[in-house]
CSV table of C-alpha atoms in Angstrom, one decimal:
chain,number,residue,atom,x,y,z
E,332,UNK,CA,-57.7,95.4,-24.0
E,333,UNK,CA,-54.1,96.5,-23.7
E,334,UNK,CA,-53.7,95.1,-20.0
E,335,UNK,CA,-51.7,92.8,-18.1
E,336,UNK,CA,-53.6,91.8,-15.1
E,337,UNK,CA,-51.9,90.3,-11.9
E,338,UNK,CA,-53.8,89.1,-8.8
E,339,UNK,CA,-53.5,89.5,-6.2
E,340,UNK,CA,-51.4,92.9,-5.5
E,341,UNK,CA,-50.4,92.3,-2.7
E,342,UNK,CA,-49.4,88.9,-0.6
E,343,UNK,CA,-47.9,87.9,2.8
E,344,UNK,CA,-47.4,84.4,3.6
E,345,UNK,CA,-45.3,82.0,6.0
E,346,UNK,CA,-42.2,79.5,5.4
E,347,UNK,CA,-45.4,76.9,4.8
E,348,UNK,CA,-47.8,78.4,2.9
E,349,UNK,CA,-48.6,77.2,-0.3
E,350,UNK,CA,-49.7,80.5,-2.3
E,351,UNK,CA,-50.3,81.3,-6.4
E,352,UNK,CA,-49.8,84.2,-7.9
E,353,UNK,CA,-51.9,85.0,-11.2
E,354,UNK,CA,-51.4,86.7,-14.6
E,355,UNK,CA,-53.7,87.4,-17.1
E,356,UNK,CA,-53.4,89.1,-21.0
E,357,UNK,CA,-56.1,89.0,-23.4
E,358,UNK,CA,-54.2,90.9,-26.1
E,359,UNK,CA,-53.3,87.6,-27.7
E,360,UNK,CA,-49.8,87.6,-27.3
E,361,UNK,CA,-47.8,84.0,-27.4
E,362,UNK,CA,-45.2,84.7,-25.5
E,363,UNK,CA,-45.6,85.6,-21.3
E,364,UNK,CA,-42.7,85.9,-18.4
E,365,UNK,CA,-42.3,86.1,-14.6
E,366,UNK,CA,-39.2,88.9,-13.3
E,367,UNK,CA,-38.5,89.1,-9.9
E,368,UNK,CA,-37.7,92.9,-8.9
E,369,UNK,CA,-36.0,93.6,-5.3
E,370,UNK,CA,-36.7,97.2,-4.0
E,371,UNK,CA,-34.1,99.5,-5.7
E,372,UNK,CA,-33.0,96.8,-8.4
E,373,UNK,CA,-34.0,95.8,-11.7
E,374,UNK,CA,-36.2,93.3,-12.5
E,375,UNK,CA,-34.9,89.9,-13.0
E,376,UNK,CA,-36.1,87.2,-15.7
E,377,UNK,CA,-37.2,84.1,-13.7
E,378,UNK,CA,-39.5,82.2,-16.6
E,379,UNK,CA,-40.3,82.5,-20.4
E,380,UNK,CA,-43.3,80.4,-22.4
E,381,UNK,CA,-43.2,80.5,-25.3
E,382,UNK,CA,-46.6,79.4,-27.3
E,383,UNK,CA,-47.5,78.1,-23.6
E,384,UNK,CA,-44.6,75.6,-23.5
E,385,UNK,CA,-41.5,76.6,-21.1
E,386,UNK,CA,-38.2,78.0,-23.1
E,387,UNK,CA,-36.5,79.8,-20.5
E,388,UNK,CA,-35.9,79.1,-16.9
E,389,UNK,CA,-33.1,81.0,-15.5
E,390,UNK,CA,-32.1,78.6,-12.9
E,391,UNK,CA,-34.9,79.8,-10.4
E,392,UNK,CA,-34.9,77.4,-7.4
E,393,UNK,CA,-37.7,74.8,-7.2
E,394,UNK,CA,-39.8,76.2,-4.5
E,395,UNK,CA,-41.3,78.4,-7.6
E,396,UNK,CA,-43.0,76.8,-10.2
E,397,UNK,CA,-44.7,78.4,-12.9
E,398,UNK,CA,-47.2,77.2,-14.8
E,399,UNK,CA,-49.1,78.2,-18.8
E,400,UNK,CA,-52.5,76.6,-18.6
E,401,UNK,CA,-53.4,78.2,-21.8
E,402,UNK,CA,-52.6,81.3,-23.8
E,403,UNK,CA,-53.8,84.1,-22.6
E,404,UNK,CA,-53.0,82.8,-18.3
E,405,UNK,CA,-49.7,82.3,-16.5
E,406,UNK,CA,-49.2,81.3,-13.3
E,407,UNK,CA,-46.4,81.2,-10.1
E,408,UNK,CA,-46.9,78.5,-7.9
E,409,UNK,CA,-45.0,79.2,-4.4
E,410,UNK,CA,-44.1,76.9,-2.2
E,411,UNK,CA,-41.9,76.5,1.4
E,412,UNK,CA,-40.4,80.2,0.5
E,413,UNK,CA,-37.6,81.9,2.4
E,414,UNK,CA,-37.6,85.5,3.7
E,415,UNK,CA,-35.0,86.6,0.8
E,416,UNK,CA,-38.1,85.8,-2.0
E,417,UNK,CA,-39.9,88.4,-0.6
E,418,UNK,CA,-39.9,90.8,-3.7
E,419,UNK,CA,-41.9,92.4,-6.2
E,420,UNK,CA,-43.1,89.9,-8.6
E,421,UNK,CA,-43.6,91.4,-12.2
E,422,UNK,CA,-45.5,89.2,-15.2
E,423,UNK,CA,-44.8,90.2,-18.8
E,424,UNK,CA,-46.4,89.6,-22.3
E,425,UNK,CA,-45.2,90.1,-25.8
E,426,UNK,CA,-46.9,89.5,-29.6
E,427,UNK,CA,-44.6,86.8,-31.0
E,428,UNK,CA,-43.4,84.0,-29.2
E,429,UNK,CA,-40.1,83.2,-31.0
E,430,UNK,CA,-37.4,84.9,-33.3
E,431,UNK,CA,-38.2,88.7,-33.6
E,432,UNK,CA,-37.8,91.3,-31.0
E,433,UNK,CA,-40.3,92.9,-29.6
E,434,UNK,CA,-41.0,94.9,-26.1
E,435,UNK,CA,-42.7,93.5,-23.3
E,436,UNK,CA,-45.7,94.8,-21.8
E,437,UNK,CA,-46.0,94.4,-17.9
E,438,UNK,CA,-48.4,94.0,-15.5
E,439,UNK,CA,-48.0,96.2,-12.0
E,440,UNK,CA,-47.4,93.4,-9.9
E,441,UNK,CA,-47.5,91.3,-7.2
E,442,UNK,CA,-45.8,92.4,-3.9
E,443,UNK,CA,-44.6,89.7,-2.2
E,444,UNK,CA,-44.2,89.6,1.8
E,445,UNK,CA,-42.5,86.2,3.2
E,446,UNK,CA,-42.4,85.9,7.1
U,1392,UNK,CA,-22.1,102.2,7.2
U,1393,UNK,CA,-23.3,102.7,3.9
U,1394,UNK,CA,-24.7,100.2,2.3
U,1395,UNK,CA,-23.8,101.6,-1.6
U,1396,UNK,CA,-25.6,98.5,-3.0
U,1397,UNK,CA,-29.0,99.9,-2.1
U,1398,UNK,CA,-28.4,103.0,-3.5
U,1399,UNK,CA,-30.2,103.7,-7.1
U,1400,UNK,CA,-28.3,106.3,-9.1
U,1401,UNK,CA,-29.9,109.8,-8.8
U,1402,UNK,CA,-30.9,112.4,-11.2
U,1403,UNK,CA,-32.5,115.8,-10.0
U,1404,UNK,CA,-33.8,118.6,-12.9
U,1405,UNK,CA,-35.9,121.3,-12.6
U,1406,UNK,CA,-39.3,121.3,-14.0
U,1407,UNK,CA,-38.8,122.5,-18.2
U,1408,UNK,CA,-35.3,121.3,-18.4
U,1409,UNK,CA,-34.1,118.9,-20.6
U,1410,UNK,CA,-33.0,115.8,-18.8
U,1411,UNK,CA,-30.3,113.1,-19.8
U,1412,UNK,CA,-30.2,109.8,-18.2
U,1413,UNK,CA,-27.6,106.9,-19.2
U,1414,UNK,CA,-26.8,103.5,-19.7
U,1415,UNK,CA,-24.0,101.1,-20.4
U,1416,UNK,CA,-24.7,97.5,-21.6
U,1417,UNK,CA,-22.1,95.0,-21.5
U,1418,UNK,CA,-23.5,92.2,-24.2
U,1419,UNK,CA,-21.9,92.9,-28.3
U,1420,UNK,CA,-24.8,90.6,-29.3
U,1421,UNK,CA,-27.6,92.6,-28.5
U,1422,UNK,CA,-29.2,94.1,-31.0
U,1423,UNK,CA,-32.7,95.6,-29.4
U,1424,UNK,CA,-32.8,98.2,-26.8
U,1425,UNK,CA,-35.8,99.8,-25.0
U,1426,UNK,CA,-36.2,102.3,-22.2
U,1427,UNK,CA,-38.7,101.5,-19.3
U,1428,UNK,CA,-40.3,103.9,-16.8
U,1429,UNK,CA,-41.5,102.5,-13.6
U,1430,UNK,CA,-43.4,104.7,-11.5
U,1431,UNK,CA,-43.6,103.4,-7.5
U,1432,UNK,CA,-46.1,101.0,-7.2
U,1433,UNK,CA,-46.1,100.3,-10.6
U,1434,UNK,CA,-44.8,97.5,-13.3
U,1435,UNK,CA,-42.5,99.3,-16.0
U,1436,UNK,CA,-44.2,101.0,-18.8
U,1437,UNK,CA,-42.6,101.1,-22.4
U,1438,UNK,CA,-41.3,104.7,-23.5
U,1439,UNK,CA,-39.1,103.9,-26.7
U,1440,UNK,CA,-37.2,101.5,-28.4
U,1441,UNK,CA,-34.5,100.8,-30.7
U,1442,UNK,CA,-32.5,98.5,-32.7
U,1443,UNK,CA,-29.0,98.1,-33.6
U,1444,UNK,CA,-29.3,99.5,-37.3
U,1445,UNK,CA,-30.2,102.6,-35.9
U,1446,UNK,CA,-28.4,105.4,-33.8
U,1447,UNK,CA,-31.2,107.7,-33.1
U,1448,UNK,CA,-35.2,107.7,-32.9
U,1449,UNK,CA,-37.6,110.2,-31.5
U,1450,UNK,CA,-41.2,109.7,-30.1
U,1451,UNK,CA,-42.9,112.0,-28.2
U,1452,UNK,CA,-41.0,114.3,-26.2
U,1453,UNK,CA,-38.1,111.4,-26.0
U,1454,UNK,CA,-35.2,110.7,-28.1
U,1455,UNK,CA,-32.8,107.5,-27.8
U,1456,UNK,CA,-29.7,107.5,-29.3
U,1457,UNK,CA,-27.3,104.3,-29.3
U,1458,UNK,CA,-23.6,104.6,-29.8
U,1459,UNK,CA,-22.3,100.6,-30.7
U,1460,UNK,CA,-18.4,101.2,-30.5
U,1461,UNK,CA,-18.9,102.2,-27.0
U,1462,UNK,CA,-21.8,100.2,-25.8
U,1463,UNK,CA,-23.7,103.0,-24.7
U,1464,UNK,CA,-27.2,104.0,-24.4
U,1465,UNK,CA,-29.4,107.6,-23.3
U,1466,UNK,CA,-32.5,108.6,-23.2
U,1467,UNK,CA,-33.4,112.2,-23.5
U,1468,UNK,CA,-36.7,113.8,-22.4
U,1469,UNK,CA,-37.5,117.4,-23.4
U,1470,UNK,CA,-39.1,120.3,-20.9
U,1471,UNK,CA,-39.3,117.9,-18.2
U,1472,UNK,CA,-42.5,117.6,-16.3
U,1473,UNK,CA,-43.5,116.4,-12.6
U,1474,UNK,CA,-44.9,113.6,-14.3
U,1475,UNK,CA,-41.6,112.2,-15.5
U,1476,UNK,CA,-40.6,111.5,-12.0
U,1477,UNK,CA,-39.8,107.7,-12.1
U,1478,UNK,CA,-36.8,104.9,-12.1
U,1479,UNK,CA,-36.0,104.5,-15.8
U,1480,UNK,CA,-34.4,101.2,-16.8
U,1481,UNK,CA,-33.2,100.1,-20.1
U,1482,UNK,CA,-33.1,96.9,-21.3
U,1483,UNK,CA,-31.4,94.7,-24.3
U,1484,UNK,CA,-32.5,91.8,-25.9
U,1485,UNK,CA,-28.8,90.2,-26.0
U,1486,UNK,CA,-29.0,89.1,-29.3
U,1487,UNK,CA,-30.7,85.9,-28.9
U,1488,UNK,CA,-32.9,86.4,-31.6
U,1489,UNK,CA,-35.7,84.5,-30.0
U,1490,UNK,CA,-38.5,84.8,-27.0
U,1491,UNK,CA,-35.7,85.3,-24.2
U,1492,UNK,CA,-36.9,88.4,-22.1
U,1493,UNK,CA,-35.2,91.2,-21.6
U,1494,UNK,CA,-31.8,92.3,-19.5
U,1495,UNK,CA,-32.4,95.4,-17.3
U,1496,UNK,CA,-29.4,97.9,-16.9
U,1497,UNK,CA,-29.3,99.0,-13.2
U,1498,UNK,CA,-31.6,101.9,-13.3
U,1499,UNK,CA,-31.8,105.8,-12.4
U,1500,UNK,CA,-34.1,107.4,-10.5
U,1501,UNK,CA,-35.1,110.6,-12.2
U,1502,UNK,CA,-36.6,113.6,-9.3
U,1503,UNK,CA,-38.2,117.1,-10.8
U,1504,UNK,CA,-37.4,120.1,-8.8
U,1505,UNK,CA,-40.3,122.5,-8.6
């Protein structure tokens, strides 16, 4: 299995909602991250774990929280969002989770609609 | 007016050419470089990578070459096809040595003429 999975594809919530999005890797890699893609612009690192503790959090406002409850799952908890987080939200694996440098292998996605 | 911000860069080559596509990075430190392709709908996919003991590799069809004194980056892809159509990003590592993610350049949106 060569796959990262992200549920759901596609998501439209309010200013209130309370919503988690989902990420999933099986290929045994120890290190998993959350970008943040706008339409026409790259995708932006938000969170790093790395052997499922938190290394890396690139000052991302606290209505997102992420979450590692084990090695092969990350999660993105959302919370009272803004119309400007509407985005594509893009989850990432790679083999090692410190010191060497390696490419990361992404899932397709989670579309993200905020109203 | 135009809103220049929204606007990705644009490359158009016809089916069987050879196509060229760009990048500048701004970090000295980074010593691991990789080209994405990101079809729409789609998370980017890996095409080639390369680090910064190296000035050229070749896979399939692609070659990167990396040119340190300048900072600059390009992928080439040989006898393009309609399936190359895509945004290709590349991305460095910005020598951090560790589990930090990835830096994407701005990205070019590559169109095949028929």
């Amino acid at each position: 299995d060569t796959e990262v999975t992200q549920t759901p594809k596609h998501l439209v919530m309010g200013m209130t909602n309370k919503k988690s999005l989902k990420c999933e890797q099986h290929m045994g890699h120890r290190a998993m991250y959350w970008y943040k893609q706008k339409a026409k612009k790259p995708p932006e690192l938000m969170f790093v774990y790395s052997y499922e503790k938190l290394s890396i959090n690139e000052s991302v406002p606290s209505r997102f929280s992420p979450e590692c409850p084990n090695s092969s799952l990350l999660n993105l908890h959302l919370h009272a969002l803004q119309p400007e987080d509407s985005a594509l939200y893009l989850c990432a694996s790679s083999p090692r989770g410190t010191g060497l440098n390696e490419k990361l292998f992404f899932g397709s996605g989670t579309q993200l609609s905020v109203l | 007016g135009e809103n220049v911000g929204l606007h990705l860069p644009t490359l158009s080559v016809q089916e069987g050419d050879n196509s060229i596509i760009n990048c500048a990075y701004s970090n000295s430190a980074s010593d691991y470089f990789i080209w994405y392709k990101q079809e729409s709908g789609k998370g980017p996919q890996f095409i080639i990578d390369i680090r910064s003991n190296m000035d050229k590799r070749q896979g399939q069809r692609v070659t990167v070459l990396l040119n340190k004194t300048v900072k600059h980056l390009s992928l080439q892809i040989a006898a393009t096809q309609p399936g190359d159509s895509a945004v290709y990003f590349c991305a460095e590592n910005g020598g951090g040595g560790g589990a930090d993610g990835l830096t994407f350049g701005k990205g070019t949106h590559l169109i095949i003429q028929p």
